[in-house]
Structure formats: C-alpha cells, structure tokens
Amino acid sequence: MTTLHNLGYPRIGDDRQLKRAIESYWKEQLSETQLLEVGKQIRQQNWQIQKDAGIELLPVGDFAWYDHILQLALTFNVIPERHRHSEPTTPLQQLFEMARGASRCCTNHAALEMTKWFDTNYHYLVPELSAEQTFTLQYSPLLEQIDEAKGLNVPIKAVLIGPLTFLYLGRLANGDKLNLLPALLAGYRQLFDAIAAKGVEWVQIDEPILTLELSEPWQEALASAYQHLAKSPVKLLLTSYFGDVTLSLEQIATWPIDGIHLDLVRGFEQLNQALQVWPKNKVLSCGVVDGRNVWRADMKKWISQLQPAQKKWGDQLWLAPSCSLLHCPVNIEREEHLDSELRSWLSFAKQKLSELVAIGHYVDGRADHCDSHWLAQSQQVVEARVQSPRVINSVIRKRVVSLTESAFTRQHSYAIRQKVQKEALNLPLLPTTTIGSFPQTRAIRQQRTALRQGQLSQADYDTFIASQIDEVITCQEQLGLDVLVHGEPERNDMVEYFAPLLNGVAQTQYGWVQSYGTRCVKPPIIFGDVSRPAPMTVRWSQYAQSRTTKPVKGMLTGPQTILGWSFVRSDLPRADVADQIALALRDEVSDLEQAGIHLIQIDEPALREGLPLRRSQWPEYLHRAVRSFRLTASVAQDTTQIHTHMCYSEFNDIIASIADMDADVITIETSRSAMKLLDAFELFDYPNEIGPGVYDIHSPVVPQPQWIEKLLTLASKKIPVERLWVNPDCGLKTRDWPETLASLQVMVDVARKLRKEFQQPAH
Ligand SMILES: CN1c2c(nc(N)[nH]c2=O)NC[C@@H]1CNc1ccc(C(=O)N[C@@H](CCC(=O)N[C@@H](CCC(=O)N[C@@H](CCC(=O)O)C(=O)O)C(=O)O)C(=O)O)cc1
Ligand SMILES: N[C@@H](CCS)C(=O)O
Ligand SMILES: [Zn+2]
C-alpha cells in the first residue's frame, strides 16, 4: 500500500495563535511556560488535522520557534560570540535574542542576518559559523516533540534540514565552509542516535539545495555526507523540493539512503527518470500536490500518471505534497467573502491533504465515497477554470501585444535626467529619506478592523487615515528629513493593499502565510487578466503633498513584487502576468505625476527572490523582470525621479540587470551586512544614485550615531558621496513610534554632520 505522508504543516496555527503568543511573550504579557503551552497546542492540533485527513506518517519537527534554521543552529550550539553571555537565559530567550538583536551595556548584539528561503517569501536567519566551529547537541526541541507525538498512535517521522543545506545557507567569514562538514556530520549522527533511541524509524532530511546547480565540491560533499550518515540507526528519506534533481538523480540512486522525495510539481520529468534509475527496493516519495500554490489539484491527471510508479514501487511508493505546506494558507473553509466560483477553484493546506489522500487511495484502488467526492470536484473545477470567461480580458491582452519598444525606455538617459532632477528638486548632499511605511500601530489596525466589520464608516476611516498622514508629515518635518513619505497608514500590506483595487486579483480574509518570525502575509490570488479600473494611490499621496512644502515620494509596489508575493494563475506565463500588472502600475505612475508627485518609488524587493533556482534560466527571467519594471517606470517625465527599493537581496550576480532597470535612485538593505552589499555597485561602477540602508529596521534597538557614521563612511568609500542617499534598510511598519523617532533622529543628525564634513574643501 502507498504511504501517504506530509513534509510539513503551517506552524502559525489556524488563527495565527503562534504570532499572538510570541508577541505577548515579548511584551511580558505571557510567561515562557504559557508560550511553550501554545506551541504544544498548535502541534497537537496540526497532527490531529493531518491524522484525520488520512495522513499515515506524520511530520514531527516541522514546528519551529521563529525560524527552523535558527532553531537548528541553536540545536547544534551555533551561537555567534556576541550572543554568548554569562547572564542565565533559557534556550528560547537565547533564540529570540539571536533573531531580534539586543542592546546591553551600550553594545549592539545585532540580530543574525535574515534572508530569503530559496525562491519563497519566507525568510530564514543566516547561521554564523566560525572556522573553529563545533556542533554539539545542546538543545533539541525535536526530541521533545517526538515524545509529544507518541500519544497520537500514528507512525511519525522526524523532519529536519540536512547538513549540506544548513552549511550552504550559513555564513563563514573566512575559509571554506565544507571544512566544517565532518564536525557537523558528527552532530547529526548524535541527533540521529537520539532519534532512533526514541523508537523513530524514519528521518525526513530536507536538502533543497539538491535542486540548485551545485559546484563539484558541494556535489562531492553531498555524496560523501550521505555515505557517512547512512550508517546511522535511522532510515533516511532524502527530501528535495522547489525544483528538480534530474541532473543528479542517477548518482543519488547509488547513495546508501533509504528513499528520496521528488517535487513532481516543479519537475514532472523526474518521474520518468526515476522509473529508469531509482531502485525498486528504495522508497520513492512523489510530491504531487502543489505546496507553493492554491489551485486545486488535477487529481485525475495525477492518478493516471502515478500508475506506472505504483506498479514499480508498490509499498515503497510514498505520496506527499510537493514541499512543506508552510508556504500555503491554512484552511479555505474559513473564507466567507470569496465568491463561490473562485472559492471552488482553491485548496489550502488542510484541503491539500484531502486531495493527496484521495489521489493515494485511487492509486492503490482503495478509494471510498469521500475520495470520489474529491475527485468529482477536482474534475469539475479543472474544466470550469479553463472555460471561465472571467479569466480573460481582451482589452488588456491587446494592449500587451501592441506595446512597442518606446514603452520600455525613459525619455532621456540618466545623465540628462539627473541634471534636470537636481535643479527641480534642489536636495542637499546626502539627502535623507525613509522607505515608505511608518509604524502600523495597533490603533491603525483596529480602525481597519472596525471598518471591515462595519463598525466604522468609510468617511470616518478616511478622516482617521488623513490624521495619521498629518502626523507622519509633521514628524518627518520636525526630524528634518529631506524627502518625505505619506507613511502608508492606509495599507494593510504593500501587496495585499493593491489586490482589491485590481481586476483579476482576489483577496482572502484569513489566508495567512508566515513571512518571517511572527510576521505573516495574506498573498493575493491572481486568477485572471489584471487591469486597473481606477487610480489606486493618488488620493493619499496627493493629500500628503498638500500638507508640506517638502517633496513627498509616491509609493508603489512593483510588478515583480506583486507577482512574486501573490499566488499566480497557472494558465498564463508569469512574465505575461507581470506585464499586465506593469501596465496597471504604469497608468498609476502617470496619474501620480499629474497629481503633482515628483518622486515615485516603485518597490521591487521580490525581484531577486524570483530568480529561478537554476542559473541557466536567469537571463530569460531577468530580461523579462527588468522589462516589466521599465514598462512601469518609463512613462515618467525626465523631471520625475523614479526610486526603487530592494531588501533581502544580494546584488553581486545581478548587478547589470539592476543597472538596466534604470531607476534614478535605488535604496537597499545593507546595514546587517555592514555595507558589504555595496561592493557589487562599486565594482560595477553603478551609475545612478544609491541609498544604502544605515540601520536595521527589524530590530527594536535604536542605532548609536557612531554605528551609522561608520556605515556611511564605509559607503562613501565605495560610492561617490554625490550619489549617496541616507535611509533605513526598509520600511518602518513593524516598529513602534518611540524607537522610530529616536532612530530617525540619529540618522538625520549623522547625515547632517557628515554633509558638513564632506562639503568642507579638502586641504
Ligand atoms: C517587506 N516585506 C513584505 C513581504 N511580503 C509582503 N507581502 N509584504 C511585505 O511587506 N516580504 C518581505 C518583507 C518582510 N515581510 C513582512 C511581512 C509581514 C509583515 C507584517 O507586518 N505583517 C503583519 C500583518 C499585516 C497586515 O496584513 N495587517 C492587517 C491585519 C492586521 C491584524 O492582524 N488585525 C488584527 C486585528 C487588529 C488588532 O487588534 O491588532 C486581526 O485581524 O486579528 C491590517 O493592518 O489591516 C503581521 O502582523 O504579521 C512585515 C514584514
Ligand atoms: N514601501 C515599503 C517597502 C517594504 S520592502 C515599506 O516601506 O514598507
Ligand atoms: Zn524593504
């Protein structure tokens, strides 16, 4: 019989209980014991849901506090020197300090760097490794959770990230990370022994780096690591996802592991390859339900496609979603406002398990009436989506195909634009600005909730938003910032905000997905052709500009970012969807200009994360991504200064494309990496203006002036000071007001001081 299993279930809880509990704990409104209890309840609930759905091998270890990579680092005692201190702390306190940073005795114990988890909108904390790193088992929530799960009376498998992925994602200042592998493997062996001692047979060992184009040393390291780990007393299910392993599957088949998981949604051709090369006596786990999107599965297709696999592997065939369901909203049943047609097209984590189970039962010939219900619905949906008239808008399709080259190019080159903009804007050296959002306070969120629940009129809500903008404008004037923003109080999220304003895009009420730590997002669902029925941002930008004589930057989310942070239709190439979004935004740029906004920021933080995992596919992606940005921006007059903003991005290998976007100013996140990310701009001789972030907005710690001064001085050695801007790393929405004001004041004061110093003639 086929084994039905799951790689991971959303850990936030069906009502974001984890977020609320951790944030209450941080505010000292919840004790650690109470917090631990919330974690336990979520895990129990998740296991129960999976068990009830018919999952036969439950994942244990998919739950993590804040981040699973951080938790694994702490498991092996990988703690940077600055976070080691004599004050007694619990592992959880230690973990949160590494995640959020701390300030003790005027010293900044900076948080670990945070970056994108492969091509997802999830962010992990980068383990900091040292050349003498040891990996000793010192904290093992996994072992505790195994004990917890035993009461369920369902077989379990332990889940953890594999050693090569852990090393690959970690950072070692000097030296070759692979030198640390033997010590790390000893740590894993220790952990496996402990897992086996608890009677657990299988370990799901996630190595998503298998889907990358790895260099030879890493490929060799993988092979030798699994030779070594196979001596452990547990069975290993080597788990790949987010892409295919076609380049190495034949070789992996020779490793002494017990099974492999393949993401057939991202790489269906792997099934045929597996049929050729994967041994009959080893488990083949097929990832068949899309863990990265929300569309209902084409079950009939899967059932027929899996028949040959069932024949070859029999009991050794396992079925699972393509990847962990961490990246999926939890439960469609909660949605009350989606129209019934659209709703019928969708499947969230809980429903995906039922789809998977029904597929498995059909493959085995053990389907019951519940499975046939799922199959009938699936067939109906697959046909209905293809035929639905609401997914095609012929006006938009025509507009896209009739675009000519001039739509992608600004009127004049940057050199000419720079001159006219300097004259028009008259900004000082080292102009100061922010990235857009100001604190999204409880009061703002409550007003929005009241509006949503009908307890507040639209007019009263609008009055409230206007008053927030007034406050943000006054604060910025008092702080002495040079380019102001309206603060984005009307936006629940930089992507979600646009969803109800665009045709072809739907928004869920409860479709939360973890983005990092306690922060979640509700990705919009792009189901049809995208168009803009009316201006989306003009009203509040124009209002903000009317309240000040200083320039106010308009604020848009760019096409790649709306695309990347949404669930996207599967019946049109993503690049074509991006062009439709770009056209809607292009019209918005025009309208903002006409409303008297002379600086417009088009945020593209998701541009880099959208890069295909295979480098060979980068050029095509970058070409289209840059073009869609240019399609948005190129309508602007020379006098309009186009900004873009990117965070969590490395630029070394894409700097030519960044330059090709031709934004007048780019602001980037650089503070956590101590301006290292600027190297790419320096080396490339990046021609336009740059605002390297001078303080970390993810941490509540107020930066010391000397830290900012040091960073700016470093930046001025890499980029001519005439082309430097001064700004935080990213938006301030997650921060509280006191630290925001204090931090911005430090930033403005340092900028003013350095401005004077740089303006003094050299002796
Ligand atoms: C810049 N980033 C973003 C990413 N992706 C996005 N889609 N958006 C981004 O900004 N990716 C990379 C980075 C980092 N990621 C994030 C992600 C999420 C947040 C964040 O602050 N999230 C908030 C939720 C924001 C939101 O939707 N707010 C709504 C609803 C608020 C709410 O919870 N309301 C309560 C009731 C109100 C109350 O009593 O407090 C409720 O519904 O129960 C809104 O404002 O209306 C989060 O809290 O997780 C930041 C960076
Ligand atoms: N304008 C957005 C960008 C975040 S990446 C903000 O300030 O929150
Ligand atoms: Zn940002």
PDB file of N, CA, C and O in Angstrom, residues 288-310:
ATOM      1  N   VAL A 288       3.105  15.500  -5.190  1.00  0.00           N
ATOM      2  CA  VAL A 288       2.122  15.647  -6.265  1.00  0.00           C
ATOM      3  C   VAL A 288       1.117  16.778  -6.071  1.00  0.00           C
ATOM      4  O   VAL A 288       0.432  17.148  -7.012  1.00  0.00           O
ATOM      5  N   VAL A 289       0.983  17.293  -4.892  1.00  0.00           N
ATOM      6  CA  VAL A 289       0.013  18.367  -4.677  1.00  0.00           C
ATOM      7  C   VAL A 289       0.831  19.622  -4.420  1.00  0.00           C
ATOM      8  O   VAL A 289       1.770  19.599  -3.635  1.00  0.00           O
ATOM      9  N   ASP A 290       0.493  20.713  -5.105  1.00  0.00           N
ATOM     10  CA  ASP A 290       1.372  21.886  -5.112  1.00  0.00           C
ATOM     11  C   ASP A 290       1.381  22.605  -3.752  1.00  0.00           C
ATOM     12  O   ASP A 290       0.395  23.241  -3.367  1.00  0.00           O
ATOM     13  N   GLY A 291       2.516  22.526  -3.074  1.00  0.00           N
ATOM     14  CA  GLY A 291       2.646  23.208  -1.779  1.00  0.00           C
ATOM     15  C   GLY A 291       2.956  24.688  -1.922  1.00  0.00           C
ATOM     16  O   GLY A 291       3.032  25.410  -0.938  1.00  0.00           O
ATOM     17  N   ARG A 292       3.133  25.154  -3.145  1.00  0.00           N
ATOM     18  CA  ARG A 292       3.500  26.555  -3.362  1.00  0.00           C
ATOM     19  C   ARG A 292       2.372  27.353  -4.020  1.00  0.00           C
ATOM     20  O   ARG A 292       2.573  28.517  -4.366  1.00  0.00           O
ATOM     21  N   ASN A 293       1.230  26.713  -4.259  1.00  0.00           N
ATOM     22  CA  ASN A 293       0.142  27.479  -4.868  1.00  0.00           C
ATOM     23  C   ASN A 293      -1.191  27.023  -4.295  1.00  0.00           C
ATOM     24  O   ASN A 293      -1.224  26.079  -3.491  1.00  0.00           O
ATOM     25  N   VAL A 294      -2.244  27.694  -4.682  1.00  0.00           N
ATOM     26  CA  VAL A 294      -3.525  27.465  -4.006  1.00  0.00           C
ATOM     27  C   VAL A 294      -4.584  26.837  -4.905  1.00  0.00           C
ATOM     28  O   VAL A 294      -5.735  26.741  -4.514  1.00  0.00           O
ATOM     29  N   TRP A 295      -4.193  26.427  -6.105  1.00  0.00           N
ATOM     30  CA  TRP A 295      -5.184  25.876  -7.027  1.00  0.00           C
ATOM     31  C   TRP A 295      -5.442  24.420  -6.693  1.00  0.00           C
ATOM     32  O   TRP A 295      -4.540  23.704  -6.278  1.00  0.00           O
ATOM     33  N   ARG A 296      -6.666  24.006  -6.895  1.00  0.00           N
ATOM     34  CA  ARG A 296      -6.986  22.599  -6.655  1.00  0.00           C
ATOM     35  C   ARG A 296      -6.218  21.730  -7.639  1.00  0.00           C
ATOM     36  O   ARG A 296      -6.000  22.101  -8.795  1.00  0.00           O
ATOM     37  N   ALA A 297      -5.836  20.566  -7.169  1.00  0.00           N
ATOM     38  CA  ALA A 297      -5.026  19.667  -7.995  1.00  0.00           C
ATOM     39  C   ALA A 297      -5.882  19.020  -9.077  1.00  0.00           C
ATOM     40  O   ALA A 297      -7.081  18.813  -8.886  1.00  0.00           O
ATOM     41  N   ASP A 298      -5.230  18.731 -10.186  1.00  0.00           N
ATOM     42  CA  ASP A 298      -5.889  17.948 -11.239  1.00  0.00           C
ATOM     43  C   ASP A 298      -5.694  16.477 -10.843  1.00  0.00           C
ATOM     44  O   ASP A 298      -4.747  15.806 -11.267  1.00  0.00           O
ATOM     45  N   MET A 299      -6.611  15.989 -10.039  1.00  0.00           N
ATOM     46  CA  MET A 299      -6.412  14.670  -9.421  1.00  0.00           C
ATOM     47  C   MET A 299      -6.404  13.533 -10.443  1.00  0.00           C
ATOM     48  O   MET A 299      -5.619  12.591 -10.332  1.00  0.00           O
ATOM     49  N   LYS A 300      -7.278  13.680 -11.432  1.00  0.00           N
ATOM     50  CA  LYS A 300      -7.383  12.601 -12.426  1.00  0.00           C
ATOM     51  C   LYS A 300      -6.033  12.407 -13.131  1.00  0.00           C
ATOM     52  O   LYS A 300      -5.569  11.291 -13.344  1.00  0.00           O
ATOM     53  N   LYS A 301      -5.422  13.553 -13.440  1.00  0.00           N
ATOM     54  CA  LYS A 301      -4.127  13.501 -14.133  1.00  0.00           C
ATOM     55  C   LYS A 301      -3.093  12.777 -13.246  1.00  0.00           C
ATOM     56  O   LYS A 301      -2.398  11.872 -13.701  1.00  0.00           O
ATOM     57  N   TRP A 302      -3.056  13.178 -11.974  1.00  0.00           N
ATOM     58  CA  TRP A 302      -2.076  12.555 -11.084  1.00  0.00           C
ATOM     59  C   TRP A 302      -2.323  11.053 -10.944  1.00  0.00           C
ATOM     60  O   TRP A 302      -1.381  10.249 -10.963  1.00  0.00           O
ATOM     61  N   ILE A 303      -3.601  10.693 -10.809  1.00  0.00           N
ATOM     62  CA  ILE A 303      -3.901   9.268 -10.580  1.00  0.00           C
ATOM     63  C   ILE A 303      -3.387   8.433 -11.757  1.00  0.00           C
ATOM     64  O   ILE A 303      -2.743   7.406 -11.569  1.00  0.00           O
ATOM     65  N   SER A 304      -3.622   8.952 -12.970  1.00  0.00           N
ATOM     66  CA  SER A 304      -3.156   8.141 -14.107  1.00  0.00           C
ATOM     67  C   SER A 304      -1.629   8.208 -14.237  1.00  0.00           C
ATOM     68  O   SER A 304      -0.987   7.215 -14.550  1.00  0.00           O
ATOM     69  N   GLN A 305      -1.063   9.373 -13.932  1.00  0.00           N
ATOM     70  CA  GLN A 305       0.395   9.473 -14.081  1.00  0.00           C
ATOM     71  C   GLN A 305       1.153   8.632 -13.055  1.00  0.00           C
ATOM     72  O   GLN A 305       2.294   8.251 -13.278  1.00  0.00           O
ATOM     73  N   LEU A 306       0.498   8.379 -11.929  1.00  0.00           N
ATOM     74  CA  LEU A 306       1.211   7.640 -10.882  1.00  0.00           C
ATOM     75  C   LEU A 306       1.098   6.117 -11.036  1.00  0.00           C
ATOM     76  O   LEU A 306       1.759   5.373 -10.311  1.00  0.00           O
ATOM     77  N   GLN A 307       0.269   5.671 -11.976  1.00  0.00           N
ATOM     78  CA  GLN A 307       0.072   4.218 -12.119  1.00  0.00           C
ATOM     79  C   GLN A 307       1.385   3.457 -12.346  1.00  0.00           C
ATOM     80  O   GLN A 307       1.650   2.473 -11.662  1.00  0.00           O
ATOM     81  N   PRO A 308       2.231   3.919 -13.301  1.00  0.00           N
ATOM     82  CA  PRO A 308       3.482   3.166 -13.515  1.00  0.00           C
ATOM     83  C   PRO A 308       4.353   3.129 -12.257  1.00  0.00           C
ATOM     84  O   PRO A 308       5.014   2.115 -11.981  1.00  0.00           O
ATOM     85  N   ALA A 309       4.316   4.205 -11.491  1.00  0.00           N
ATOM     86  CA  ALA A 309       5.125   4.242 -10.265  1.00  0.00           C
ATOM     87  C   ALA A 309       4.573   3.228  -9.268  1.00  0.00           C
ATOM     88  O   ALA A 309       5.339   2.527  -8.585  1.00  0.00           O
ATOM     89  N   GLN A 310       3.264   3.159  -9.179  1.00  0.00           N
ATOM     90  CA  GLN A 310       2.655   2.214  -8.239  1.00  0.00           C
ATOM     91  C   GLN A 310       3.055   0.791  -8.627  1.00  0.00           C
ATOM     92  O   GLN A 310       3.365  -0.035  -7.775  1.00  0.00           O
TER      93      GLN A 310
END
